[in-house]
mmCIF file of N, CA and C in Angstrom:
data_model
loop_
_atom_site.group_PDB
_atom_site.id
_atom_site.type_symbol
_atom_site.label_atom_id
_atom_site.label_comp_id
_atom_site.label_asym_id
_atom_site.label_seq_id
_atom_site.Cartn_x
_atom_site.Cartn_y
_atom_site.Cartn_z
ATOM 1 N N GLN A 1 0.842 -1.178 0.000
ATOM 2 C CA GLN A 1 0.000 0.000 0.000
ATOM 3 C C GLN A 1 0.884 1.236 0.000
ATOM 4 N N VAL A 2 0.475 2.234 -0.760
ATOM 5 C CA VAL A 2 1.211 3.486 -0.852
ATOM 6 C C VAL A 2 0.662 4.460 0.186
ATOM 7 N N TYR A 3 1.563 5.114 0.900
ATOM 8 C CA TYR A 3 1.206 6.115 1.896
ATOM 9 C C TYR A 3 1.750 7.466 1.462
ATOM 10 N N VAL A 4 1.395 8.496 2.202
ATOM 11 C CA VAL A 4 1.968 9.820 2.017
ATOM 12 C C VAL A 4 2.795 10.118 3.254
ATOM 13 N N VAL A 5 4.059 10.500 3.057
ATOM 14 C CA VAL A 5 4.950 10.808 4.177
ATOM 15 C C VAL A 5 5.580 12.179 3.958
ATOM 16 N N PHE A 6 5.932 12.839 5.053
ATOM 17 C CA PHE A 6 6.617 14.124 4.947
ATOM 18 C C PHE A 6 8.113 13.889 5.014
ATOM 19 N N SER A 7 8.806 14.249 3.946
ATOM 20 C CA SER A 7 10.259 14.093 3.874
ATOM 21 C C SER A 7 10.927 15.370 4.373
ATOM 22 N N GLU A 8 11.709 15.246 5.447
ATOM 23 C CA GLU A 8 12.443 16.400 5.982
ATOM 24 C C GLU A 8 13.503 16.878 4.990
ATOM 25 N N GLU A 9 14.109 15.935 4.280
ATOM 26 C CA GLU A 9 15.159 16.281 3.313
ATOM 27 C C GLU A 9 14.593 17.080 2.143
ATOM 28 N N LEU A 10 13.455 16.639 1.610
ATOM 29 C CA LEU A 10 12.845 17.310 0.460
ATOM 30 C C LEU A 10 11.903 18.438 0.859
ATOM 31 N N LYS A 11 11.529 18.490 2.123
ATOM 32 C CA LYS A 11 10.615 19.506 2.663
ATOM 33 C C LYS A 11 9.259 19.493 1.967
ATOM 34 N N CYS A 12 8.748 18.280 1.702
ATOM 35 C CA CYS A 12 7.439 18.166 1.071
ATOM 36 C C CYS A 12 6.830 16.800 1.377
ATOM 37 N N TRP A 13 5.547 16.668 1.075
ATOM 38 C CA TRP A 13 4.846 15.403 1.226
ATOM 39 C C TRP A 13 5.074 14.575 -0.016
ATOM 40 N N CYS A 14 5.364 13.286 0.151
ATOM 41 C CA CYS A 14 5.707 12.399 -0.957
ATOM 42 C C CYS A 14 4.953 11.076 -0.810
ATOM 43 N N ARG A 15 4.715 10.432 -1.939
ATOM 44 C CA ARG A 15 4.152 9.083 -1.900
ATOM 45 C C ARG A 15 5.280 8.104 -1.570
ATOM 46 N N ALA A 16 4.964 7.106 -0.735
ATOM 47 C CA ALA A 16 6.012 6.196 -0.277
ATOM 48 C C ALA A 16 5.457 4.816 0.023
ATOM 49 N N LEU A 17 6.340 3.833 -0.119
ATOM 50 C CA LEU A 17 6.064 2.469 0.331
ATOM 51 C C LEU A 17 6.810 2.264 1.641
ATOM 52 N N VAL A 18 6.150 1.705 2.630
ATOM 53 C CA VAL A 18 6.783 1.459 3.921
ATOM 54 C C VAL A 18 7.639 0.201 3.813
ATOM 55 N N GLU A 19 8.919 0.333 4.159
ATOM 56 C CA GLU A 19 9.863 -0.788 4.115
ATOM 57 C C GLU A 19 9.953 -1.485 5.470
ATOM 58 N N SER A 20 10.099 -0.699 6.541
ATOM 59 C CA SER A 20 10.222 -1.285 7.876
ATOM 60 C C SER A 20 9.865 -0.239 8.926
ATOM 61 N N VAL A 21 9.604 -0.725 10.141
ATOM 62 C CA VAL A 21 9.240 0.143 11.257
ATOM 63 C C VAL A 21 10.136 -0.190 12.436
ATOM 64 N N TRP A 22 10.755 0.838 13.029
ATOM 65 C CA TRP A 22 11.579 0.682 14.223
ATOM 66 C C TRP A 22 10.969 1.498 15.340
ATOM 67 N N CYS A 23 10.507 0.809 16.365
ATOM 68 C CA CYS A 23 9.904 1.491 17.510
ATOM 69 C C CYS A 23 10.901 1.567 18.654
ATOM 70 N N GLN A 24 10.981 2.754 19.255
ATOM 71 C CA GLN A 24 11.786 2.973 20.434
ATOM 72 C C GLN A 24 10.850 3.408 21.551
ATOM 73 N N ALA A 25 11.393 3.739 22.690
ATOM 74 C CA ALA A 25 10.569 4.085 23.840
ATOM 75 C C ALA A 25 9.695 5.309 23.584
ATOM 76 N N ASP A 26 10.244 6.320 22.903
ATOM 77 C CA ASP A 26 9.507 7.565 22.746
ATOM 78 C C ASP A 26 8.856 7.756 21.381
ATOM 79 N N CYS A 27 9.309 7.067 20.341
ATOM 80 C CA CYS A 27 8.725 7.264 19.010
ATOM 81 C C CYS A 27 9.020 6.068 18.108
ATOM 82 N N CYS A 28 8.388 6.057 16.944
ATOM 83 C CA CYS A 28 8.631 5.035 15.923
ATOM 84 C C CYS A 28 9.212 5.694 14.682
ATOM 85 N N GLN A 29 10.256 5.105 14.136
ATOM 86 C CA GLN A 29 10.852 5.558 12.883
ATOM 87 C C GLN A 29 10.444 4.589 11.787
ATOM 88 N N ILE A 30 10.057 5.121 10.658
ATOM 89 C CA ILE A 30 9.605 4.305 9.541
ATOM 90 C C ILE A 30 10.541 4.518 8.361
ATOM 91 N N ARG A 31 11.072 3.423 7.828
ATOM 92 C CA ARG A 31 11.933 3.497 6.631
ATOM 93 C C ARG A 31 11.038 3.354 5.420
ATOM 94 N N CYS A 32 11.106 4.332 4.512
ATOM 95 C CA CYS A 32 10.218 4.382 3.356
ATOM 96 C C CYS A 32 11.005 4.475 2.059
ATOM 97 N N PHE A 33 10.387 3.984 0.988
ATOM 98 C CA PHE A 33 10.904 4.169 -0.362
ATOM 99 C C PHE A 33 9.998 5.181 -1.051
ATOM 100 N N LEU A 34 10.538 6.335 -1.415
ATOM 101 C CA LEU A 34 9.761 7.384 -2.081
ATOM 102 C C LEU A 34 9.591 7.006 -3.547
ATOM 103 N N VAL A 35 8.359 6.696 -3.937
ATOM 104 C CA VAL A 35 8.110 6.123 -5.259
ATOM 105 C C VAL A 35 8.252 7.133 -6.392
ATOM 106 N N ASP A 36 8.248 8.418 -6.094
ATOM 107 C CA ASP A 36 8.420 9.425 -7.144
ATOM 108 C C ASP A 36 9.822 10.007 -7.196
ATOM 109 N N TYR A 37 10.663 9.647 -6.227
ATOM 110 C CA TYR A 37 12.025 10.172 -6.171
ATOM 111 C C TYR A 37 13.090 9.081 -6.156
ATOM 112 N N ALA A 38 12.682 7.818 -6.053
ATOM 113 C CA ALA A 38 13.603 6.677 -6.006
ATOM 114 C C ALA A 38 14.631 6.844 -4.896
ATOM 115 N N LYS A 39 14.169 7.262 -3.716
ATOM 116 C CA LYS A 39 15.045 7.466 -2.567
ATOM 117 C C LYS A 39 14.471 6.741 -1.367
ATOM 118 N N TYR A 40 15.358 6.361 -0.466
ATOM 119 C CA TYR A 40 14.951 5.811 0.816
ATOM 120 C C TYR A 40 15.094 6.906 1.864
ATOM 121 N N CYS A 41 14.180 6.931 2.823
ATOM 122 C CA CYS A 41 14.279 7.919 3.893
ATOM 123 C C CYS A 41 13.637 7.367 5.154
ATOM 124 N N PHE A 42 13.936 8.015 6.268
ATOM 125 C CA PHE A 42 13.323 7.695 7.548
ATOM 126 C C PHE A 42 12.382 8.830 7.918
ATOM 127 N N VAL A 43 11.196 8.492 8.393
ATOM 128 C CA VAL A 43 10.232 9.497 8.834
ATOM 129 C C VAL A 43 9.663 9.080 10.183
ATOM 130 N N ALA A 44 9.216 10.054 10.931
ATOM 131 C CA ALA A 44 8.548 9.769 12.197
ATOM 132 C C ALA A 44 7.147 9.255 11.907
ATOM 133 N N SER A 45 6.629 8.425 12.786
ATOM 134 C CA SER A 45 5.325 7.805 12.551
ATOM 135 C C SER A 45 4.196 8.829 12.471
ATOM 136 N N ASP A 46 4.343 9.983 13.112
ATOM 137 C CA ASP A 46 3.294 10.997 13.021
ATOM 138 C C ASP A 46 3.319 11.765 11.703
ATOM 139 N N ASN A 47 4.312 11.511 10.849
ATOM 140 C CA ASN A 47 4.393 12.146 9.525
ATOM 141 C C ASN A 47 3.966 11.195 8.412
ATOM 142 N N VAL A 48 3.115 10.229 8.743
ATOM 143 C CA VAL A 48 2.626 9.262 7.754
ATOM 144 C C VAL A 48 1.113 9.399 7.662
ATOM 145 N N ARG A 49 0.601 9.455 6.427
ATOM 146 C CA ARG A 49 -0.833 9.567 6.199
ATOM 147 C C ARG A 49 -1.252 8.520 5.170
ATOM 148 N N VAL A 50 -2.514 8.149 5.217
ATOM 149 C CA VAL A 50 -3.072 7.208 4.243
ATOM 150 C C VAL A 50 -3.366 7.977 2.957
ATOM 151 N N LEU A 51 -2.979 7.417 1.840
ATOM 152 C CA LEU A 51 -3.224 8.024 0.537
ATOM 153 C C LEU A 51 -4.614 7.630 0.074
ATOM 154 N N ALA A 52 -5.426 8.607 -0.269
ATOM 155 C CA ALA A 52 -6.813 8.317 -0.626
ATOM 156 C C ALA A 52 -7.162 8.907 -1.990
ATOM 157 N N GLY A 53 -8.244 8.393 -2.554
ATOM 158 C CA GLY A 53 -8.790 8.954 -3.781
ATOM 159 C C GLY A 53 -7.979 8.655 -5.019
ATOM 160 N N ALA A 54 -8.032 9.595 -5.952
ATOM 161 C CA ALA A 54 -7.396 9.427 -7.263
ATOM 162 C C ALA A 54 -5.878 9.375 -7.166
ATOM 163 N N PHE A 55 -5.289 9.955 -6.114
ATOM 164 C CA PHE A 55 -3.835 9.931 -5.966
ATOM 165 C C PHE A 55 -3.307 8.511 -5.789
ATOM 166 N N ALA A 56 -4.113 7.643 -5.215
ATOM 167 C CA ALA A 56 -3.674 6.265 -5.000
ATOM 168 C C ALA A 56 -3.568 5.498 -6.319
ATOM 169 N N LYS A 57 -4.252 5.953 -7.356
ATOM 170 C CA LYS A 57 -4.252 5.253 -8.639
ATOM 171 C C LYS A 57 -3.207 5.774 -9.613
ATOM 172 N N MET A 58 -2.528 6.854 -9.268
ATOM 173 C CA MET A 58 -1.510 7.410 -10.158
ATOM 174 C C MET A 58 -0.307 6.473 -10.222
ATOM 175 N N PRO A 59 0.282 6.273 -11.414
ATOM 176 C CA PRO A 59 1.463 5.390 -11.509
ATOM 177 C C PRO A 59 2.683 6.024 -10.845
ATOM 178 N N HIS A 60 3.576 5.162 -10.353
ATOM 179 C CA HIS A 60 4.806 5.632 -9.722
ATOM 180 C C HIS A 60 5.781 6.106 -10.785
ATOM 181 N N ARG A 61 6.587 7.103 -10.454
ATOM 182 C CA ARG A 61 7.623 7.565 -11.369
ATOM 183 C C ARG A 61 8.895 6.742 -11.222
ATOM 184 N N ALA A 62 9.057 6.086 -10.093
ATOM 185 C CA ALA A 62 10.263 5.279 -9.837
ATOM 186 C C ALA A 62 9.856 3.847 -9.565
ATOM 187 N N LYS A 63 10.659 2.939 -10.012
ATOM 188 C CA LYS A 63 10.438 1.513 -9.770
ATOM 189 C C LYS A 63 11.687 0.933 -9.130
ATOM 190 N N LYS A 64 11.498 0.050 -8.171
ATOM 191 C CA LYS A 64 12.632 -0.669 -7.609
ATOM 192 C C LYS A 64 13.005 -1.768 -8.594
ATOM 193 N N CYS A 65 14.285 -1.885 -8.885
ATOM 194 C CA CYS A 65 14.717 -2.892 -9.848
ATOM 195 C C CYS A 65 16.103 -3.398 -9.458
ATOM 196 N N ARG A 66 16.521 -4.442 -10.132
ATOM 197 C CA ARG A 66 17.839 -5.029 -9.909
ATOM 198 C C ARG A 66 18.500 -5.274 -11.252
ATOM 199 N N LEU A 67 19.806 -5.307 -11.254
ATOM 200 C CA LEU A 67 20.542 -5.658 -12.458
ATOM 201 C C LEU A 67 20.606 -7.176 -12.535
ATOM 202 N N HIS A 68 20.196 -7.736 -13.644
ATOM 203 C CA HIS A 68 20.122 -9.183 -13.799
ATOM 204 C C HIS A 68 21.507 -9.812 -13.725
ATOM 205 N N CYS A 69 21.669 -10.773 -12.850
ATOM 206 C CA CYS A 69 22.910 -11.544 -12.672
ATOM 207 C C CYS A 69 24.124 -10.676 -12.322
ATOM 208 N N THR A 70 23.900 -9.516 -11.756
ATOM 209 C CA THR A 70 25.000 -8.661 -11.327
ATOM 210 C C THR A 70 25.046 -8.683 -9.812
ATOM 211 N N LYS A 71 26.188 -9.094 -9.279
ATOM 212 C CA LYS A 71 26.328 -9.199 -7.831
ATOM 213 C C LYS A 71 27.423 -8.251 -7.360
ATOM 214 N N PRO A 72 27.285 -7.752 -6.135
ATOM 215 C CA PRO A 72 28.290 -6.803 -5.636
ATOM 216 C C PRO A 72 29.645 -7.458 -5.390
ATOM 217 N N LEU A 73 30.691 -6.692 -5.652
ATOM 218 C CA LEU A 73 32.061 -7.111 -5.394
ATOM 219 C C LEU A 73 32.730 -6.080 -4.504
ATOM 220 N N THR A 74 33.758 -6.496 -3.820
ATOM 221 C CA THR A 74 34.527 -5.577 -2.994
ATOM 222 C C THR A 74 35.984 -5.994 -3.011
ATOM 223 N N LEU A 75 36.824 -5.116 -2.560
ATOM 224 C CA LEU A 75 38.256 -5.390 -2.504
ATOM 225 C C LEU A 75 38.587 -5.946 -1.126
ATOM 226 N N HIS A 76 39.112 -7.179 -1.100
ATOM 227 C CA HIS A 76 39.515 -7.824 0.148
ATOM 228 C C HIS A 76 41.030 -7.663 0.298
ATOM 229 N N ILE A 77 41.447 -7.010 1.369
ATOM 230 C CA ILE A 77 42.865 -6.741 1.601
ATOM 231 C C ILE A 77 43.362 -7.637 2.728
ATOM 232 N N ASP A 78 44.450 -8.353 2.450
ATOM 233 C CA ASP A 78 45.095 -9.191 3.460
ATOM 234 C C ASP A 78 46.416 -8.523 3.823
ATOM 235 N N TYR A 79 46.429 -7.903 5.005
ATOM 236 C CA TYR A 79 47.620 -7.168 5.433
ATOM 237 C C TYR A 79 48.785 -8.093 5.789
ATOM 238 N N CYS A 80 48.476 -9.293 6.222
ATOM 239 C CA CYS A 80 49.547 -10.230 6.584
ATOM 240 C C CYS A 80 50.329 -10.680 5.355
ATOM 241 N N GLU A 81 49.611 -10.987 4.273
ATOM 242 C CA GLU A 81 50.266 -11.456 3.055
ATOM 243 C C GLU A 81 50.544 -10.323 2.068
ATOM 244 N N ASN A 82 50.106 -9.122 2.396
ATOM 245 C CA ASN A 82 50.306 -7.941 1.561
ATOM 246 C C ASN A 82 49.700 -8.138 0.165
ATOM 247 N N THR A 83 48.427 -8.615 0.133
ATOM 248 C CA THR A 83 47.729 -8.844 -1.133
ATOM 249 C C THR A 83 46.348 -8.187 -1.094
ATOM 250 N N ALA A 84 45.828 -7.987 -2.264
ATOM 251 C CA ALA A 84 44.466 -7.461 -2.400
ATOM 252 C C ALA A 84 43.787 -8.214 -3.534
ATOM 253 N N LYS A 85 42.572 -8.702 -3.273
ATOM 254 C CA LYS A 85 41.814 -9.447 -4.276
ATOM 255 C C LYS A 85 40.379 -8.950 -4.302
ATOM 256 N N ILE A 86 39.787 -8.971 -5.474
ATOM 257 C CA ILE A 86 38.376 -8.628 -5.607
ATOM 258 C C ILE A 86 37.563 -9.890 -5.381
ATOM 259 N N GLY A 87 36.561 -9.779 -4.500
ATOM 260 C CA GLY A 87 35.725 -10.931 -4.183
ATOM 261 C C GLY A 87 34.288 -10.519 -3.913
ATOM 262 N N PRO A 88 33.425 -11.496 -3.687
ATOM 263 C CA PRO A 88 32.009 -11.196 -3.475
ATOM 264 C C PRO A 88 31.775 -10.415 -2.180
ATOM 265 N N ALA A 89 30.697 -9.623 -2.193
ATOM 266 C CA ALA A 89 30.304 -8.830 -1.023
ATOM 267 C C ALA A 89 28.805 -9.006 -0.789
ATOM 268 N N LYS A 90 28.361 -8.680 0.412
ATOM 269 C CA LYS A 90 26.935 -8.785 0.727
ATOM 270 C C LYS A 90 26.161 -7.572 0.218
ATOM 271 N N ARG A 91 26.807 -6.407 0.189
ATOM 272 C CA ARG A 91 26.140 -5.177 -0.233
ATOM 273 C C ARG A 91 27.055 -4.403 -1.173
ATOM 274 N N TRP A 92 26.458 -3.531 -1.980
ATOM 275 C CA TRP A 92 27.237 -2.642 -2.833
ATOM 276 C C TRP A 92 27.862 -1.572 -1.951
ATOM 277 N N ASP A 93 29.124 -1.245 -2.200
ATOM 278 C CA ASP A 93 29.725 -0.164 -1.432
ATOM 279 C C ASP A 93 29.354 1.181 -2.058
ATOM 280 N N THR A 94 29.532 2.256 -1.309
ATOM 281 C CA THR A 94 29.076 3.578 -1.751
ATOM 282 C C THR A 94 29.807 4.062 -3.001
ATOM 283 N N ALA A 95 31.070 3.715 -3.146
ATOM 284 C CA ALA A 95 31.820 4.132 -4.338
ATOM 285 C C ALA A 95 31.241 3.482 -5.596
ATOM 286 N N ALA A 96 30.855 2.219 -5.512
ATOM 287 C CA ALA A 96 30.267 1.532 -6.661
ATOM 288 C C ALA A 96 28.901 2.116 -7.011
ATOM 289 N N ILE A 97 28.109 2.437 -5.999
ATOM 290 C CA ILE A 97 26.795 3.041 -6.238
ATOM 291 C C ILE A 97 26.943 4.400 -6.906
ATOM 292 N N GLN A 98 27.865 5.212 -6.406
ATOM 293 C CA GLN A 98 28.086 6.538 -6.980
ATOM 294 C C GLN A 98 28.584 6.423 -8.421
ATOM 295 N N HIS A 99 29.491 5.502 -8.700
ATOM 296 C CA HIS A 99 30.000 5.300 -10.054
ATOM 297 C C HIS A 99 28.868 4.875 -10.992
ATOM 298 N N PHE A 100 28.000 3.992 -10.538
ATOM 299 C CA PHE A 100 26.876 3.544 -11.360
ATOM 300 C C PHE A 100 25.921 4.701 -11.665
ATOM 301 N N ARG A 101 25.638 5.529 -10.675
ATOM 302 C CA ARG A 101 24.770 6.693 -10.899
ATOM 303 C C ARG A 101 25.387 7.669 -11.907
ATOM 304 N N GLU A 102 26.698 7.847 -11.828
ATOM 305 C CA GLU A 102 27.365 8.720 -12.796
ATOM 306 C C GLU A 102 27.294 8.150 -14.204
ATOM 307 N N LEU A 103 27.380 6.819 -14.321
ATOM 308 C CA LEU A 103 27.247 6.194 -15.642
ATOM 309 C C LEU A 103 25.844 6.401 -16.204
ATOM 310 N N LEU A 104 24.836 6.339 -15.331
ATOM 311 C CA LEU A 104 23.472 6.534 -15.795
ATOM 312 C C LEU A 104 23.210 7.956 -16.270
ATOM 313 N N GLU A 105 23.840 8.919 -15.605
ATOM 314 C CA GLU A 105 23.637 10.311 -16.007
ATOM 315 C C GLU A 105 24.274 10.579 -17.357
#
């Protein structure tokens, strides 16, 4: 379900998909994917509203996608043997993400 959340970074209300909820003693933080900006953000639970009417039927401008058969790699450094090898990683590092975004532009 698509909700409306207030993004502090963008200073506006945005359509979003809720990814996860983290509750603490005093408040709940919600991790959202902004469907019109292709960004992830955290918002307070009181900044979330239900999307109603014709706005709920509008298509998203951003889609979550993956590169087919492309897996993240990282540089593994062994200080004892003084070697460095490229190997598999669990997540993409920030330098690889930034390089990919620059290629897309």
